[in-house]
Short mmCIF file of C-alpha atoms in Angstrom, two decimals:
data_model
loop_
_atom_site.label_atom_id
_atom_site.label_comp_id
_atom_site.label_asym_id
_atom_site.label_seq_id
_atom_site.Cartn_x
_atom_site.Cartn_y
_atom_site.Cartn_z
CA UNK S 1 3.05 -88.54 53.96
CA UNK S 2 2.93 -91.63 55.70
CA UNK S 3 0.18 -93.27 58.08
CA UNK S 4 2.70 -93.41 60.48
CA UNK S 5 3.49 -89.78 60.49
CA UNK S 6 0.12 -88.51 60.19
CA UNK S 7 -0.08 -90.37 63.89
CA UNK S 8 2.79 -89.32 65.50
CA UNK S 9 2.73 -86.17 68.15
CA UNK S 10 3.09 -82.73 65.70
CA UNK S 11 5.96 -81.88 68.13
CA UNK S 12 7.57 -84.95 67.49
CA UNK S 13 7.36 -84.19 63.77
CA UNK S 14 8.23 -80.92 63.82
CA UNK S 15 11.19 -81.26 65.97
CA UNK S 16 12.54 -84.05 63.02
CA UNK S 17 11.79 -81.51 60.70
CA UNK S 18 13.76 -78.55 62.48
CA UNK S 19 16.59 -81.08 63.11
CA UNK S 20 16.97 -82.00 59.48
CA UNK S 21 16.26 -78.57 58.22
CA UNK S 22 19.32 -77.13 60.24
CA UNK S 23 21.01 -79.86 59.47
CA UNK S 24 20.58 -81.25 56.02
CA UNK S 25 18.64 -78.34 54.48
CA UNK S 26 21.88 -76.21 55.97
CA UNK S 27 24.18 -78.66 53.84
CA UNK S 28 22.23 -77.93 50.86
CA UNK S 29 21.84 -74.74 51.40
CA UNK S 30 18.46 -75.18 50.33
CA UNK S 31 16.85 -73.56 54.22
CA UNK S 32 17.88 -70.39 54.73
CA UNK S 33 15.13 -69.40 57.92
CA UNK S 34 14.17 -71.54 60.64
CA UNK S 35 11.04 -69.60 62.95
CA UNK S 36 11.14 -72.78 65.31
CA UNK S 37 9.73 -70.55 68.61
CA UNK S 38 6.75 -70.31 65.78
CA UNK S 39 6.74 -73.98 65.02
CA UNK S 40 6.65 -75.51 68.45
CA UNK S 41 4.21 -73.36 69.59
CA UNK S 42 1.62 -74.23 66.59
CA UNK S 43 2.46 -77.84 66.96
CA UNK S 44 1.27 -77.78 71.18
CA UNK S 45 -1.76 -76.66 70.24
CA UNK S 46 -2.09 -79.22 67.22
CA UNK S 47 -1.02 -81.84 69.88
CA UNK S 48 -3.51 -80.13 72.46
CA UNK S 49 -6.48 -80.48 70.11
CA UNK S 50 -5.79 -84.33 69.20
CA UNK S 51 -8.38 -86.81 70.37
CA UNK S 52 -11.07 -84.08 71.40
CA UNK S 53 -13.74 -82.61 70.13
CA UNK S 54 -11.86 -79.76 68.28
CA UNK S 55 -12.00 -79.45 64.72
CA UNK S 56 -8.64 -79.68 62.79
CA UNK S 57 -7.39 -79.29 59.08
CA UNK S 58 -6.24 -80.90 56.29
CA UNK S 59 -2.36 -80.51 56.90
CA UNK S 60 -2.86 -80.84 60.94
CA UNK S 61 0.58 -81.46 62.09
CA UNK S 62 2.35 -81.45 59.03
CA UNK S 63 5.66 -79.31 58.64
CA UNK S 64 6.12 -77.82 55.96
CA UNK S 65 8.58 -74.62 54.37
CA UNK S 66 7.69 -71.70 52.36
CA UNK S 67 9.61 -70.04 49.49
CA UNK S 68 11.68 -67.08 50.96
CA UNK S 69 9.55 -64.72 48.88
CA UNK S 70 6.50 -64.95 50.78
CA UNK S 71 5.81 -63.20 53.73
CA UNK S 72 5.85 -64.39 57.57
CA UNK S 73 4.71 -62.19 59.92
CA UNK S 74 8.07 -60.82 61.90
CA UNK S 75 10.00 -63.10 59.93
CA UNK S 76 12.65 -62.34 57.34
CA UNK S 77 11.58 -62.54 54.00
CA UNK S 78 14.93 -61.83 51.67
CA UNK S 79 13.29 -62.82 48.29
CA UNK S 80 17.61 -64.37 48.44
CA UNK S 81 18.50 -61.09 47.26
CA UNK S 82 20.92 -58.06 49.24
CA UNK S 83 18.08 -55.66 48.51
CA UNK S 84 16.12 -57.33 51.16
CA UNK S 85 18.62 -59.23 53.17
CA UNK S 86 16.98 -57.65 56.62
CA UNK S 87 13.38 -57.39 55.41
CA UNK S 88 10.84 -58.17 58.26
CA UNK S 89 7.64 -58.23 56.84
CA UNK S 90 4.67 -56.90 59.12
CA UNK S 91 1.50 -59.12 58.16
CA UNK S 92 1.21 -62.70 56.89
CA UNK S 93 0.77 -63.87 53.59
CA UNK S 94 -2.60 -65.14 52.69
CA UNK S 95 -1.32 -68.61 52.22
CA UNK S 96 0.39 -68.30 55.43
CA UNK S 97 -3.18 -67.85 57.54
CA UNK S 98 -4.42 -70.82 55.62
CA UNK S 99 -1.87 -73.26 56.45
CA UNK S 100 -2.42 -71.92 59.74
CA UNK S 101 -5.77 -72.70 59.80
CA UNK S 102 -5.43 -76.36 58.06
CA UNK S 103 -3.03 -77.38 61.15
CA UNK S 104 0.29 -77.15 58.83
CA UNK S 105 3.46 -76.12 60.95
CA UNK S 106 5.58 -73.48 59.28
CA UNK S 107 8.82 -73.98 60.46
CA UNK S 108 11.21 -71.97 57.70
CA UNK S 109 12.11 -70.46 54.67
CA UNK S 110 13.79 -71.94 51.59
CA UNK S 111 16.29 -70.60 49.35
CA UNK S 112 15.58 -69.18 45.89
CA UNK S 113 16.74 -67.67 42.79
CA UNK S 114 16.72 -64.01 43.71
CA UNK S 115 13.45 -62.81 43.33
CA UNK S 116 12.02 -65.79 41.89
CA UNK S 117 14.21 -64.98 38.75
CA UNK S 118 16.50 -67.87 37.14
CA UNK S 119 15.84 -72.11 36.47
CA UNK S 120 18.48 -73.11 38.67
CA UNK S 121 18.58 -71.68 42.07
CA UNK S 122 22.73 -70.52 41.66
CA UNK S 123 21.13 -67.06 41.45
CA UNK S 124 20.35 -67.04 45.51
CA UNK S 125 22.33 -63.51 47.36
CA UNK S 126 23.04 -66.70 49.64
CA UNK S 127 24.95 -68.97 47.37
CA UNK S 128 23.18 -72.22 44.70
CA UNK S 129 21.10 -74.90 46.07
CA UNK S 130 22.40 -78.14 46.04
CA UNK S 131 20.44 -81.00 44.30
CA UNK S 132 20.38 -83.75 46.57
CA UNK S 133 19.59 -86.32 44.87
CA UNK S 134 22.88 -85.52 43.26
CA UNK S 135 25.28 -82.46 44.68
CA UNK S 136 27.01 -81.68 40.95
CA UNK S 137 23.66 -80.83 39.39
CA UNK S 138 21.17 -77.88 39.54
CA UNK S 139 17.36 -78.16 41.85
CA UNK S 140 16.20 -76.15 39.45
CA UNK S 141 14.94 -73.14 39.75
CA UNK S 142 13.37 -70.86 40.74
CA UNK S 143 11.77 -72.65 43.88
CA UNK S 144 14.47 -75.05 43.77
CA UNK S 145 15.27 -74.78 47.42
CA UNK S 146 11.43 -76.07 48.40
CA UNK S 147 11.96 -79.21 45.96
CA UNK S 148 15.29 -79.39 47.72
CA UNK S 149 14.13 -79.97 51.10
CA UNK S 150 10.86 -81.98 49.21
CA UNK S 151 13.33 -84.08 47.89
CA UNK S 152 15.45 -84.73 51.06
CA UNK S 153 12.93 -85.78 53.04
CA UNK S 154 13.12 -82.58 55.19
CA UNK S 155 9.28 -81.91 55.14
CA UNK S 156 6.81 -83.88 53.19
CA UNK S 157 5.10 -80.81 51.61
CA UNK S 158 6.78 -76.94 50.53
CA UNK S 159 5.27 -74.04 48.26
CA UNK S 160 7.10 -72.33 45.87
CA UNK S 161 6.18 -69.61 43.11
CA UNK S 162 5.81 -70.63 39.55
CA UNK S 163 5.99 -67.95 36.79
CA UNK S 164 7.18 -69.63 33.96
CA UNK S 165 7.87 -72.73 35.86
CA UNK S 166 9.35 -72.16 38.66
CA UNK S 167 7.70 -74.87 40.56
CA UNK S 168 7.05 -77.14 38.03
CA UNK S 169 11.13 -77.71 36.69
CA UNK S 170 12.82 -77.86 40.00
CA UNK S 171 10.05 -80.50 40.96
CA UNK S 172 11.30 -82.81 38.22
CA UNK S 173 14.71 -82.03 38.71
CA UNK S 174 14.95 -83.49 42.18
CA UNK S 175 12.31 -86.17 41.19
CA UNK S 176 9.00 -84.93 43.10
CA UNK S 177 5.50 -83.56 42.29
CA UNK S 178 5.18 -79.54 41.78
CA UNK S 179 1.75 -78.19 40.65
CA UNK S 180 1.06 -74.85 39.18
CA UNK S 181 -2.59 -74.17 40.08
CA UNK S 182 -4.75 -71.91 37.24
CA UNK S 183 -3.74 -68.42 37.40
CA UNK S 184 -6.05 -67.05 40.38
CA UNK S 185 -7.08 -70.01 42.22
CA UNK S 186 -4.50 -69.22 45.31
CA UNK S 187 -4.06 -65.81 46.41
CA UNK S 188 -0.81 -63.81 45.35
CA UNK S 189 -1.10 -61.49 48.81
CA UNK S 190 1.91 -61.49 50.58
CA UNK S 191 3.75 -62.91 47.45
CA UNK S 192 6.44 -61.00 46.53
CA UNK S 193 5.66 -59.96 43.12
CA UNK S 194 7.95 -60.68 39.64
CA UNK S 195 4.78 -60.79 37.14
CA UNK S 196 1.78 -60.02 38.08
CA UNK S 197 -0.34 -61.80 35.59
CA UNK S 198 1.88 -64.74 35.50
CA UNK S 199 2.83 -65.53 39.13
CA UNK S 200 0.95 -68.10 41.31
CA UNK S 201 2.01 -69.82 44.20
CA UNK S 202 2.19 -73.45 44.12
CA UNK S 203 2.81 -76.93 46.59
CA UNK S 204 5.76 -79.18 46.15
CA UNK S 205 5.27 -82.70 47.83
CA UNK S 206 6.63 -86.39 47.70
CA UNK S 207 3.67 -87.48 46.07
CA UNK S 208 0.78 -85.82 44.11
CA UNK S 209 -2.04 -87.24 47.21
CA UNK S 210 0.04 -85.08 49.21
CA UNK S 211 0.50 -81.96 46.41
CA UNK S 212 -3.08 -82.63 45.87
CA UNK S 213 -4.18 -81.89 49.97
CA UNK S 214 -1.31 -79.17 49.92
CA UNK S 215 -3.15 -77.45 47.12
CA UNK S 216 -6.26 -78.05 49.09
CA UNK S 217 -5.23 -76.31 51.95
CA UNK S 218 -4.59 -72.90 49.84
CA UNK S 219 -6.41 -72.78 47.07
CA UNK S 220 -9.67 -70.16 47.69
CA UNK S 221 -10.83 -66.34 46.98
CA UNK S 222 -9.14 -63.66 48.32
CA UNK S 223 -10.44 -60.20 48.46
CA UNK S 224 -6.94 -58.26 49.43
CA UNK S 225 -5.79 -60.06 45.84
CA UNK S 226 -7.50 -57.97 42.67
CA UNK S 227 -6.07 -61.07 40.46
CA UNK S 228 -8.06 -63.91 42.78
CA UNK S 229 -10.56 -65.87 40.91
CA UNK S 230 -14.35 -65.52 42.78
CA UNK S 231 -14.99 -69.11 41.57
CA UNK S 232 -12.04 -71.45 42.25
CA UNK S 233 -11.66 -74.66 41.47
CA UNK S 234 -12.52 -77.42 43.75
CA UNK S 235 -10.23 -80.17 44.86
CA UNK S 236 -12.04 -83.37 46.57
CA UNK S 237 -9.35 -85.44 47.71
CA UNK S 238 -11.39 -88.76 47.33
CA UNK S 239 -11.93 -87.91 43.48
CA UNK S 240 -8.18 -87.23 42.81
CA UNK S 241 -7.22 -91.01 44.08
CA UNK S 242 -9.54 -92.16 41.50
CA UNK S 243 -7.95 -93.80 38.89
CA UNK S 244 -9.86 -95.75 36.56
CA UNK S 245 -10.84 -92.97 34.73
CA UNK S 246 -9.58 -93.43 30.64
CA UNK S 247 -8.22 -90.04 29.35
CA UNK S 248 -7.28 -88.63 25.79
CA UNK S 249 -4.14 -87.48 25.96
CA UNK S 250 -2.62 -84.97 22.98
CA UNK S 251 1.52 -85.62 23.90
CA UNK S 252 4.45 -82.95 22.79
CA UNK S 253 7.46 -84.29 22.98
CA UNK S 254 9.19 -83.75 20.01
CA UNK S 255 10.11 -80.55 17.54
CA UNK S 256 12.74 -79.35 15.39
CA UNK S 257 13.07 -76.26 17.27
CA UNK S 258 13.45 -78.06 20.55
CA UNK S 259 16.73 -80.09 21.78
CA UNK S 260 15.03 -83.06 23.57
CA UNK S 261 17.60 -85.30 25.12
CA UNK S 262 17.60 -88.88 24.23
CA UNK S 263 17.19 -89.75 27.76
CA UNK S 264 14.10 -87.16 28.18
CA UNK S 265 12.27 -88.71 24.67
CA UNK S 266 12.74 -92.36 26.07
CA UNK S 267 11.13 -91.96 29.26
CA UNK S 268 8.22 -89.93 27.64
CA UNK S 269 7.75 -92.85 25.10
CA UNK S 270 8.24 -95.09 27.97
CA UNK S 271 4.99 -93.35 29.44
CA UNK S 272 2.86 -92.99 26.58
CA UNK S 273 3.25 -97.20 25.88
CA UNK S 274 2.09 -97.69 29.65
CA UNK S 275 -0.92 -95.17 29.18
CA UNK S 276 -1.82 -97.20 26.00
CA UNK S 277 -1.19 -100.86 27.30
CA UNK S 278 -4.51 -99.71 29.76
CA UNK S 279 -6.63 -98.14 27.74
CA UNK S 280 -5.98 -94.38 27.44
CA UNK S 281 -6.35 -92.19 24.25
CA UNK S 282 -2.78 -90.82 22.90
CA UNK S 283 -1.99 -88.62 19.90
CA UNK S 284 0.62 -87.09 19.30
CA UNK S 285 -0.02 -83.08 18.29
CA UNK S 286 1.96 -80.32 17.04
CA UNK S 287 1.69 -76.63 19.10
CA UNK S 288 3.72 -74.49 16.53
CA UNK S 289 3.64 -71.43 18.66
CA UNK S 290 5.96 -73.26 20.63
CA UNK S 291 8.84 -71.78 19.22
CA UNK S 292 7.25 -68.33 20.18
CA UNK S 293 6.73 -69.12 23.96
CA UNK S 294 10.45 -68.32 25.31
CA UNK S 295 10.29 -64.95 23.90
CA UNK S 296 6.93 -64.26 24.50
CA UNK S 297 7.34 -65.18 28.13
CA UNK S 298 10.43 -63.07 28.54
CA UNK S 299 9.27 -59.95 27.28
CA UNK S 300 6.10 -59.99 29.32
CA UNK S 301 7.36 -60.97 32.12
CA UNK S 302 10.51 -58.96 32.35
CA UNK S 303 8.34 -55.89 31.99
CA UNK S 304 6.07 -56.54 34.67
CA UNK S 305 8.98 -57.28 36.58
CA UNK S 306 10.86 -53.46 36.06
CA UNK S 307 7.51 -52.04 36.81
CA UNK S 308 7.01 -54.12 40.11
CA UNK S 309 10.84 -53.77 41.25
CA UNK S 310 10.72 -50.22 40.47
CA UNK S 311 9.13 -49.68 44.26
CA UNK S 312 13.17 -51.34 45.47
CA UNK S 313 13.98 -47.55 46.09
CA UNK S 314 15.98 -48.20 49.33
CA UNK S 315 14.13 -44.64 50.69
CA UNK S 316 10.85 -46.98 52.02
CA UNK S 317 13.21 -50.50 52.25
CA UNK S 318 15.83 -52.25 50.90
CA UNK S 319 19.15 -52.24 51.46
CA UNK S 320 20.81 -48.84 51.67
CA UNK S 321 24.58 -47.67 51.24
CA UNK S 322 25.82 -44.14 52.00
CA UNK S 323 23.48 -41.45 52.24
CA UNK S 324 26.15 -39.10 51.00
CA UNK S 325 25.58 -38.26 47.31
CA UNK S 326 22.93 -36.87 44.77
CA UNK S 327 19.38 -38.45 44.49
CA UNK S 328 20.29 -39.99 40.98
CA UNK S 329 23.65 -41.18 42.36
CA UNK S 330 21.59 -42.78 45.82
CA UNK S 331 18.88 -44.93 43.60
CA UNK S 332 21.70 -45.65 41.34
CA UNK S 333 24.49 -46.59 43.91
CA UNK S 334 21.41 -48.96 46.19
CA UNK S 335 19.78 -50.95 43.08
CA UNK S 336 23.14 -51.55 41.80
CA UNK S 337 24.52 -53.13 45.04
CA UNK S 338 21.39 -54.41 46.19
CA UNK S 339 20.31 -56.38 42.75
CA UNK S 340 22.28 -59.28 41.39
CA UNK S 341 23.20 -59.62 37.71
CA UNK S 342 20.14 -61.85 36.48
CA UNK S 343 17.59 -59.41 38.40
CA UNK S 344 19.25 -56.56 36.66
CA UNK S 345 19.43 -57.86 33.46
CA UNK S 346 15.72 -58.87 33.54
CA UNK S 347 14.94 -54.68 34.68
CA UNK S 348 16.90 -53.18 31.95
CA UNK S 349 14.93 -55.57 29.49
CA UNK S 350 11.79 -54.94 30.67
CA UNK S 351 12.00 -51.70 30.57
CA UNK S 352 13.55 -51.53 27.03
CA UNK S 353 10.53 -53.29 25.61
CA UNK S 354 7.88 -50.45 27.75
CA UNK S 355 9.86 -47.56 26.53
CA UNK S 356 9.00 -45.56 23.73
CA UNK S 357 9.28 -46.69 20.52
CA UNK S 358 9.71 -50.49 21.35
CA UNK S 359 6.58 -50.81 23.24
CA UNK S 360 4.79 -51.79 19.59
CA UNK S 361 7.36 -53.97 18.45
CA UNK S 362 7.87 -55.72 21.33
CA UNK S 363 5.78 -56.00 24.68
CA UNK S 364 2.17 -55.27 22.37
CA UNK S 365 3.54 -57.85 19.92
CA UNK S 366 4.48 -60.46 22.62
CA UNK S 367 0.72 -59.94 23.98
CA UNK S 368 -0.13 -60.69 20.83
CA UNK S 369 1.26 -64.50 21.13
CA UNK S 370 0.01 -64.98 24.22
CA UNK S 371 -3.71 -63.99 22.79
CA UNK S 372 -2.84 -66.92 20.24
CA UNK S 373 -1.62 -69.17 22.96
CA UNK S 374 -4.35 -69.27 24.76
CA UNK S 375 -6.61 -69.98 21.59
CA UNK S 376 -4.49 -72.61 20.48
CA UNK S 377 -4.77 -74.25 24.11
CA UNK S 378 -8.95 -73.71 23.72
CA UNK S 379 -8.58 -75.66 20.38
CA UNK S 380 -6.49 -78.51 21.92
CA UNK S 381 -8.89 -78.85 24.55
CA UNK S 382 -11.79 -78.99 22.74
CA UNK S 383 -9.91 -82.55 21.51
CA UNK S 384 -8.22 -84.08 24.57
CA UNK S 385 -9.05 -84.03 27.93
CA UNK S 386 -5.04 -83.47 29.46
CA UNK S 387 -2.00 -82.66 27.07
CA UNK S 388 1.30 -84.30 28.19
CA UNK S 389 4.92 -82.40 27.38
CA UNK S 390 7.92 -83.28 29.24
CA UNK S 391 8.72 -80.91 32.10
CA UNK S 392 11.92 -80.00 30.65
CA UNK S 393 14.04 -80.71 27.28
CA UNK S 394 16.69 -82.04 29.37
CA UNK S 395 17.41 -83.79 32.77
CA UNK S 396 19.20 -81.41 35.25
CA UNK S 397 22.35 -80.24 34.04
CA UNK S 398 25.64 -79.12 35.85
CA UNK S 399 25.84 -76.60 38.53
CA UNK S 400 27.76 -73.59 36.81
CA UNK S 401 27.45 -75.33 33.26
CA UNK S 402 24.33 -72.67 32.16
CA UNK S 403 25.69 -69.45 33.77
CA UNK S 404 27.26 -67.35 30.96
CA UNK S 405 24.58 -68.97 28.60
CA UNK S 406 21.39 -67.29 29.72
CA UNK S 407 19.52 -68.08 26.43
CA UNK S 408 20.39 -71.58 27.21
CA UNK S 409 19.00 -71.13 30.62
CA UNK S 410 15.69 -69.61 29.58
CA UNK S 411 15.10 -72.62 26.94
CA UNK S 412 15.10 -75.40 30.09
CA UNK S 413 11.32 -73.62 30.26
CA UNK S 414 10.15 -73.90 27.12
CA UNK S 415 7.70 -76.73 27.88
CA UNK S 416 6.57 -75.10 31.26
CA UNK S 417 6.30 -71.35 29.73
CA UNK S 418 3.09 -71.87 27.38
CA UNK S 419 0.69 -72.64 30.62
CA UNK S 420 2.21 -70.00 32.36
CA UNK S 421 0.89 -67.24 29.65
CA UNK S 422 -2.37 -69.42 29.70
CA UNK S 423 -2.90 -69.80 32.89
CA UNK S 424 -3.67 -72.86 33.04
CA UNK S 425 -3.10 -75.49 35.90
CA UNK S 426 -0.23 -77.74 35.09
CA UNK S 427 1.67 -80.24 37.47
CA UNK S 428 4.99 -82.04 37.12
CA UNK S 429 5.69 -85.74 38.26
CA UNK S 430 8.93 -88.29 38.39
CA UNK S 431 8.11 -90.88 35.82
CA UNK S 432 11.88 -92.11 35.13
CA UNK S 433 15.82 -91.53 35.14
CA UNK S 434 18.68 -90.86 33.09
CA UNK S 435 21.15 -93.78 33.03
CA UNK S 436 23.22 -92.18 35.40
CA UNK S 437 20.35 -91.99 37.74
CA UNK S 438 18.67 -88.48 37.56
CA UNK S 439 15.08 -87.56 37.30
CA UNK S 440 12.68 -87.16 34.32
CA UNK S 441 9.38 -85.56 35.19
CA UNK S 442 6.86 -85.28 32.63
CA UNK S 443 4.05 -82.41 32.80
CA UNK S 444 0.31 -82.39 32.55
CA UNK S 445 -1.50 -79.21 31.10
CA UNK S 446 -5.30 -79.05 31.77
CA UNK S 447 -8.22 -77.03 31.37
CA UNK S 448 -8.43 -73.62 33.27
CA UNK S 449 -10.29 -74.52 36.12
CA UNK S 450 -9.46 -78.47 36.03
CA UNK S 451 -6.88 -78.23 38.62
CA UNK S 452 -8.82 -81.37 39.87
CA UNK S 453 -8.71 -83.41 36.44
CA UNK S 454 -5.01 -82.54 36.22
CA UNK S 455 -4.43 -83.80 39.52
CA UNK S 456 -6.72 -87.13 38.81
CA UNK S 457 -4.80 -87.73 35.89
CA UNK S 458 -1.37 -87.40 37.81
CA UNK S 459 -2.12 -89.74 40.43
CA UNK S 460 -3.23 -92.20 37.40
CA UNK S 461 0.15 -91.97 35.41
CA UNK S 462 2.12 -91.87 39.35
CA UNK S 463 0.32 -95.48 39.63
CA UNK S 464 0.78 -96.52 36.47
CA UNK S 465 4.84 -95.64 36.12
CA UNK S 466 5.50 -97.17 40.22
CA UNK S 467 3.50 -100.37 39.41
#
C-alpha cells in the first residue's frame, strides 16, 4: 500500500474500496458480500482515533475482503455453495477479531470455489471468477476471488484459504503475492473446514511488505482452535525488508513426470541467473516423491473433507427442499441439490478410501507418503536455507478449458501440494509473463516455523526481478 493511502481518511479509503468492489469486483464476479454499514462504522472510529493518543494497529485503515468461507458475525457466509446460500453465521472468526483489532476495515466477501474445493474458481454456486488481468483465463482457485479483487486494485490486502494451494496458485495467476503460513500459526476458528490438518488461512496482497504486515496482523495462538500452534512464528516487519541477506537455494523446476511450460521454465531460469549474478547459492535438486504428492493430497484430503461435510444435514442448516419424504430420501434429496458436482465428487472419494476394506490400501497408504514427505523436506533443509519450485506447471489457462478434465485440474497443484502435507510456510510471487502477457509466479518453501525467512527471501527475489 502506498504512503499516500496509508495517509488518507479510512472513510475516504473505504468508500473507494466499496465503490470499486460493487463495481469492478461485481464485473468480475469476484465480490459476492459487501457489509458496508460494518465498514463505515469501523473506519469513523479509525478516523476518530488519528492524531491522538490512542493506540492503533498494523492494518489501521486498510480495507480489505475475506474469503466467503470464513465467518462474519451476522453476515452471510455461503462457502459459494446452495447448501449455504442463506447461512448467517452467529460469532466472528478468529481472524476476523484480529483484523478488527489491527484497524483493518472488512468491507466484504469474495467469491470461491465451493467450499474451498477446485484451482480455478468456475466451481462458485455463483458463477467463475473472472481474471482481470485477462477476462478469458482462470484466477485460480480456490481463493481466486481474493487475488481477483488483489489484483484489481479493489483492496490492497485479502485472505483466502490454502489447502493444497489455494492461496498460493490464484496469487500467481493474477500476478500478486499469496502466502501459506506453517500449518497452525493462524487460527482455523471460524474457517469453514475442507481438511482439517491441511487447511490454513492465508493473506493475498500487491506486494509481499504488505502480505508480510497482513500475515502480521493474524498470525497468533488460539485456544478455541485444537490445531493452533502455542509457539508461532514471529514476523518483524523491519527484518523482512532486509535484503542483503545471501541464501542457498535448492530449485525444482524440472521432471519427467511434470509438464512445465516453456514459458513457466524460462522465467524460473530467468530467476535463478538474477539470484546468481548477486551472490546467492543455487542447486538444482531432485524431490522424487513428487510424483506421489497429487495423489497423496487427494486422498487425504478428500477424506477429511466427507467426514467434515458430513455435519451438511440440512436438519441443523443448509439448504432444505421438501420436507415430504423418508429420512433417507430427505438427506439424499438436500446434499444432492445443495452440493455441486466437484464437492460431491470429492465426498464420494473420500469416503471410498475410509470405508472398509480400502482404508489400508488407500487413506493409511497415502499417510504413509506424507510421513516421507515431510522427511524428505527435513533432509532438504538440512542443505538449503529456502527451496524454489514454480507456483504452477503452467501459466493460467482458459476459463472452461480444464472442466471435464479434473485430473488435469488437480495437476496445476502439484508444486503447491507437497508443503501443504508438510506444513510448511510457502509464499507465491510475480516474477515474469508469458509472451502474451500473463503471470508467472514462482514459490518459496521454508522451514516450519520460518514464515519470517520465507518472507525475507521473497521481498529479496521481488527486488531483485523489479530492479
Amino acid at each position: 500500500m502506498s504512503n499516500a493511502d496509508r495517509h488518507d481518511s479510512a472513510i475516504g479509503r473505504t468508500k473507494r474500496a466499496l465503490d470499486a468492489a460493487a463495481t469492478i469486483g461485481k464485473r468480475l464476479n469476484a465480490v459476492l458480500s459487501l457489509c458496508t454499514e460494518r465498514a463505515f462504522a469501523a473506519a469513523e472510529q479509525i478516523d476518530k482515533a488519528t492524531g491522538k493518543d490512542i493506540a492503533t494497529g498494523i492494518l489501521s485503515g486498510i480495507p480489505v475482503l475475506l474469503k466467503d468461507n470464513i465467518c462474519l458475525k451476522d453476515y452471510p457466509t455461503t462457502c459459494a455453495s446452495k447448501m449455504l446460500e442463506r447461512f448467517i453465521p452467529p460469532y466472528n472468526a478468529t481472524i476476523v477479531d484480529k483484523l478488527d483489532a489491527a484497524g483493518a476495515i472488512i468491507i466484504g466477501k469474495t467469491n470461491l470455489d465451493e467450499f474451498a474445493m477446485g484451482s480455478s474458481n468456475e466451481n462458485s454456486f455463483f458463477g467463475p471468477v473472472l481474471n482481470p488481468i485477462n477476462e478469458k483465463v482462470v484466477p485460480g482457485g480456490s481463493s481466486g476471488g481474493s487475488a481477483a479483487v488483489v489484483a484489481a486494485g479493489i483492496v490492497p490486502i485479502a485472505y483466502g484459504s490454502d489447502t493444497g494451494g489455494s492461496v498460493r496458485q490464484p496469487a500467481s495467476f493474477c500476478g500478486v503475492v499469496g502466502m501459506k503460513p506453517t500449518h497452525g500459526a493462524v487460527s482455523r476458528y471460524g474457517l469453514t473446514a475442507f481438511a482439517s490438518s491441511l487447511d490454513q488461512i492465508g493473506p493475498i496482497a500487491a506486494t509481499v511488505s504488505d502480505c508480510a504486515r497482513g500475515l502480521k496482523a493474524i498470525i497468533g495462538h488460539d485456544v478455541k482452535d485444537a490445531t493452533s500452534l502455542v509457539d508461532c512464528p514471529v514476523i518483524d516487519l523491519d527484518a523482512v525488508e532486509r535484503t542483503d541477506r545471501k541464501y542457498t537455494v535448492g530449485v525444482l523446476a524440472d521432471s519427467d513426470e511434470i509438464a512445465v511450460t516453456p514459458d513457466v521454465k524460462r522465467v524460473i531460469l530467468c530467476t535463478i541467473d538474477k539470484m546468481k549474478q548477486v551472490g546467492h547459492s543455487v542447486e538444482m535438486i531432485d524431490f522424487p516423491l513428487l510424483k506421489y504428492a497429487v495423489a497423496c493430497y487427494y486422498i487425504i484430503a478428500t477424506a477429511e473433507a466427507s467426514a467434515n461435510l458430513a455435519r451438511y444435514d440440512s436438519v441443523r442448516f443448509g439448504h432444505r427442499g421438501t420436507d415430504d419424504v423418508s429420512l433417507d430420501e430427505f438427506y439424499s434429496q438436500n446434499r444432492t441439490e445443495g452440493f455441486g458436482t466437484e464437492v460431491k465428487r470429492r465426498i464420494l472419494l473420500g469416503t471410498y478410501v475410509l470405508s472398509e476394506g480400502y482404508y489400508d490400501a488407500y487413506y493409511l497408504k497415502a499417510c504413509k507418503i506424507r510421513k516421507l514427505i515431510c522427511s524428505a523436506f527435513d533432509e532438504l533443509f538440512s542443505r538449503f536455507d529456502i527451496i524454489l519450485t514454480p507456483t504452477s506447471p503452467t501459466p493460467p489457462f482458459g476459463l472452461g478449458e480444464r472442466l471435464d478434465k479434473p485430473l488435469d485440474m488437480y495437476q496445476s497443484d502439484i508444486f503447491t501440494i507437497p508443503a501443504s502435507l508438510a506444513g510448511l510456510p510457502a509464499i507465491s510471487i510475480p516474477v515474469g509473463k508469458t509472451e502474451n502477457g500473463l503471470p508467472i509466479g514462482v514459490q518459496l518453501i521454508g522451514p516450519r516455523m520460518h514464515d519470517e525467512t520465507v518472507l525475507q527471501a521473497a521481498r529479496t527475489i521481488e527486488r531483485l526481478t523489479k530492479e
